[in-house]
XYZ file of C-alpha atoms in Angstrom:
254
model
C 3.119 -2.575 6.289
C 4.084 -1.130 2.925
C 4.196 -2.163 -0.685
C 5.745 -1.160 -3.966
C 3.941 -0.832 -7.253
C 5.519 -1.885 -10.544
C 4.040 -0.752 -13.835
C 4.892 -0.074 -17.453
C 3.858 3.435 -18.405
C 3.982 5.487 -21.581
C 6.360 8.422 -21.448
C 7.811 10.976 -23.821
C 10.949 10.903 -21.661
C 11.910 7.309 -22.466
C 15.372 6.600 -23.814
C 14.099 3.965 -26.235
C 10.577 3.477 -27.543
C 7.578 4.960 -25.759
C 7.431 3.069 -22.445
C 9.226 3.053 -19.102
C 9.252 0.579 -16.255
C 8.404 2.309 -12.972
C 9.020 0.979 -9.459
C 7.043 3.209 -7.092
C 7.556 2.612 -3.374
C 5.236 5.392 -2.202
C 2.241 3.047 -1.874
C 2.152 3.377 1.915
C -0.132 1.231 4.069
C -1.661 3.286 6.877
C -4.173 0.623 7.853
C -1.776 -1.049 10.261
C 0.166 0.436 13.166
C 1.489 3.631 11.618
C 3.578 4.437 14.686
C 6.300 2.137 13.366
C 7.575 4.489 10.689
C 10.810 2.503 10.338
C 8.820 -0.449 8.971
C 6.509 1.797 6.968
C 9.417 3.116 4.895
C 11.504 -0.062 4.756
C 11.022 -0.694 1.049
C 12.906 -3.198 -1.069
C 11.567 -3.903 -4.556
C 13.050 -6.209 -7.191
C 12.083 -7.063 -10.751
C 13.852 -10.234 -11.899
C 14.098 -11.829 -15.342
C 15.885 -15.186 -15.541
C 16.702 -17.031 -18.765
C 18.429 -20.178 -20.020
C 21.763 -18.904 -21.384
C 22.258 -21.531 -24.110
C 23.050 -18.974 -26.819
C 25.157 -16.877 -24.436
C 27.486 -19.522 -22.984
C 31.116 -18.812 -23.777
C 30.302 -15.190 -24.630
C 31.289 -11.911 -23.019
C 28.328 -9.569 -22.606
C 27.937 -5.868 -22.078
C 24.652 -5.249 -20.270
C 23.513 -1.673 -19.881
C 20.399 0.202 -18.891
C 19.081 3.654 -18.097
C 17.468 4.583 -14.785
C 16.590 7.688 -12.844
C 15.157 8.465 -9.426
C 12.338 10.931 -8.817
C 11.639 12.473 -5.418
C 8.141 11.568 -4.155
C 5.460 14.182 -3.546
C 6.097 14.702 0.174
C 3.174 17.086 0.624
C 0.728 14.589 -0.871
C 2.007 11.825 1.404
C 1.765 14.095 4.458
C -1.823 14.966 3.548
C -2.628 11.272 3.156
C -1.024 10.596 6.530
C -3.107 13.340 8.146
C -6.267 11.910 6.647
C -5.633 8.301 7.640
C -4.113 8.856 11.073
C -6.504 11.636 12.103
C -9.442 9.392 11.203
C -8.006 6.530 13.255
C -7.194 8.755 16.244
C -10.662 10.318 16.136
C -12.300 6.886 16.227
C -10.180 5.890 19.236
C -11.031 9.188 20.934
C -14.770 8.739 20.430
C -14.616 5.173 21.762
C -12.880 6.479 24.866
C -15.606 9.065 25.355
C -18.258 6.354 25.120
C -16.713 4.645 28.130
C -17.325 7.761 30.273
C -20.678 8.845 31.596
C -22.006 12.115 30.145
C -20.695 14.336 32.946
C -17.196 12.835 32.803
C -17.157 13.001 29.017
C -18.037 16.699 29.040
C -15.504 17.396 31.773
C -12.560 15.711 30.037
C -13.463 16.237 26.382
C -11.537 19.495 26.071
C -8.474 17.954 27.721
C -8.553 14.937 25.419
C -9.120 17.152 22.396
C -6.008 19.189 23.242
C -3.889 16.096 23.767
C -5.251 14.532 20.594
C -4.122 17.562 18.573
C -0.692 17.510 20.233
C -0.271 13.787 19.622
C -1.289 14.139 15.962
C 1.159 17.014 15.479
C 4.045 15.027 16.962
C 3.179 11.982 14.860
C 3.072 14.096 11.714
C 6.467 15.628 12.471
C 7.964 12.192 13.089
C 6.346 10.857 9.910
C 7.714 13.745 7.824
C 11.199 13.350 9.311
C 11.351 9.596 8.725
C 9.874 9.929 5.233
C 12.572 12.361 4.143
C 15.289 10.293 5.801
C 14.173 7.201 3.897
C 14.232 9.126 0.628
C 17.650 10.643 1.402
C 19.225 7.160 1.678
C 17.210 5.645 -1.189
C 19.142 3.768 -3.848
C 18.524 1.838 -7.060
C 20.396 -0.077 -9.723
C 20.928 -3.149 -11.873
C 22.543 -6.466 -10.919
C 23.334 -9.491 -13.065
C 23.544 -12.975 -11.499
C 25.100 -16.054 -13.103
C 23.801 -19.346 -11.723
C 26.482 -22.043 -11.712
C 25.523 -25.684 -11.068
C 28.217 -28.272 -10.427
C 25.958 -31.173 -9.548
C 25.627 -30.680 -5.791
C 23.502 -28.196 -3.901
C 26.424 -27.326 -1.621
C 28.481 -26.404 -4.668
C 25.919 -24.119 -6.196
C 27.546 -20.770 -6.837
C 25.855 -17.561 -7.899
C 28.139 -14.881 -9.306
C 26.959 -11.393 -8.453
C 27.894 -8.712 -10.971
C 27.322 -5.061 -10.096
C 27.611 -2.110 -12.490
C 30.865 -0.365 -13.211
C 28.836 2.856 -12.953
C 26.449 3.874 -10.177
C 23.157 5.719 -10.059
C 22.514 8.948 -8.209
C 19.292 8.970 -6.244
C 17.345 12.173 -5.702
C 18.675 13.897 -8.796
C 15.399 14.521 -10.569
C 15.226 14.235 -14.341
C 18.797 12.983 -14.659
C 19.197 9.634 -16.383
C 21.959 7.350 -15.114
C 23.485 4.684 -17.315
C 24.407 1.400 -15.669
C 27.022 -0.796 -17.378
C 27.649 -4.395 -16.315
C 30.391 -6.570 -17.845
C 29.587 -10.294 -17.720
C 31.378 -13.356 -19.094
C 29.082 -16.380 -19.268
C 30.945 -19.687 -18.620
C 30.004 -22.899 -20.413
C 28.681 -24.414 -17.162
C 26.328 -21.500 -16.453
C 22.748 -22.766 -16.171
C 20.889 -19.457 -15.903
C 21.360 -15.699 -16.076
C 19.257 -13.241 -14.070
C 18.927 -9.507 -14.578
C 17.681 -7.754 -11.438
C 16.295 -4.216 -11.403
C 16.030 -2.967 -7.838
C 14.988 -0.047 -5.668
C 15.421 0.563 -1.937
C 13.973 3.189 0.359
C 11.169 5.628 -0.331
C 11.728 6.173 -4.011
C 10.232 6.345 -7.487
C 12.576 4.804 -10.060
C 12.182 4.682 -13.830
C 14.068 2.093 -15.902
C 14.455 1.976 -19.654
C 16.284 0.205 -22.478
C 18.090 -2.688 -20.762
C 20.360 -3.810 -23.612
C 22.393 -7.038 -23.881
C 25.228 -6.855 -26.411
C 27.709 -9.637 -27.216
C 31.340 -8.557 -27.200
C 33.233 -11.648 -28.260
C 34.397 -14.712 -26.329
C 34.113 -14.893 -22.539
C 37.107 -13.857 -20.491
C 39.235 -16.536 -18.860
C 39.045 -14.788 -15.486
C 35.676 -14.162 -13.869
C 34.685 -10.515 -13.734
C 32.198 -11.118 -10.903
C 32.309 -8.620 -8.086
C 31.362 -11.225 -5.481
C 29.481 -14.406 -4.765
C 25.899 -14.177 -3.582
C 25.988 -15.114 0.117
C 23.633 -15.479 3.054
C 24.276 -11.807 3.813
C 22.563 -10.766 0.578
C 18.873 -9.905 0.730
C 18.095 -12.070 -2.318
C 20.022 -15.121 -1.091
C 16.964 -17.135 -0.048
C 15.292 -16.473 -3.394
C 18.278 -17.473 -5.514
C 19.751 -20.212 -3.278
C 17.256 -22.674 -4.731
C 17.147 -23.799 -8.349
C 16.662 -20.717 -10.564
C 13.147 -19.959 -11.739
C 13.400 -19.708 -15.528
C 10.820 -17.319 -16.921
C 11.822 -17.108 -20.583
C 14.244 -18.762 -23.001
C 15.585 -15.400 -24.174
C 15.644 -11.894 -22.748
C 12.385 -10.240 -23.756
C 10.694 -6.854 -23.470
C 13.802 -5.250 -22.042
C 12.742 -1.889 -23.403
C 9.304 -2.498 -21.816
C 7.459 -2.117 -25.081
C 4.268 -4.069 -25.793
């Protein structure tokens, strides 16, 4: 029922270069059943770049990036809701009137008009409440996955690294720096950087930097293994989809 838009946009607020990556989850779809506001605001958006780690195997990496969350324009979304839902309700109302003869239509039109206004008001209040709730629990961040292949599908392991620092949603104009420490073993077959956003949110990412910091650590620094409980499990459980041989365009410049 809803979708997220991803774009690279020029900005004077970027931390590096002139461009930012924006994940905008306010592209709401009112064409379907808008009464299910839980589904309407159930956004999960991911941008994934996966590479062959040949030059990174045996190395310890410091991966960092900047991101910030911007509160959506609630008033604009409410106005869009009014426009879309009112139009749909009016069409349903007129179809109902067609099914009456002229005398019945005139008799009940005022009653239906009053109930139509009441229904639209209640829907708008529910929409506004759920919209703000979704934004209040919105979150975003950076993950790094190491794909380990030991020859058997059952033995495939994906190390999930999360940042040592966390973002703060709904703090407009405040950049958050995410830092992820990753040691890449010799038997690592792919590395994925995942930029993600959840909830009704507008997130800007910039300057995802990968810096070598010597030899890999003997002990894994992974926070956990990717499991069937993770939302990206089905995507990453199969053989990794390599998109480039090296990390590219991580500052989102042309």
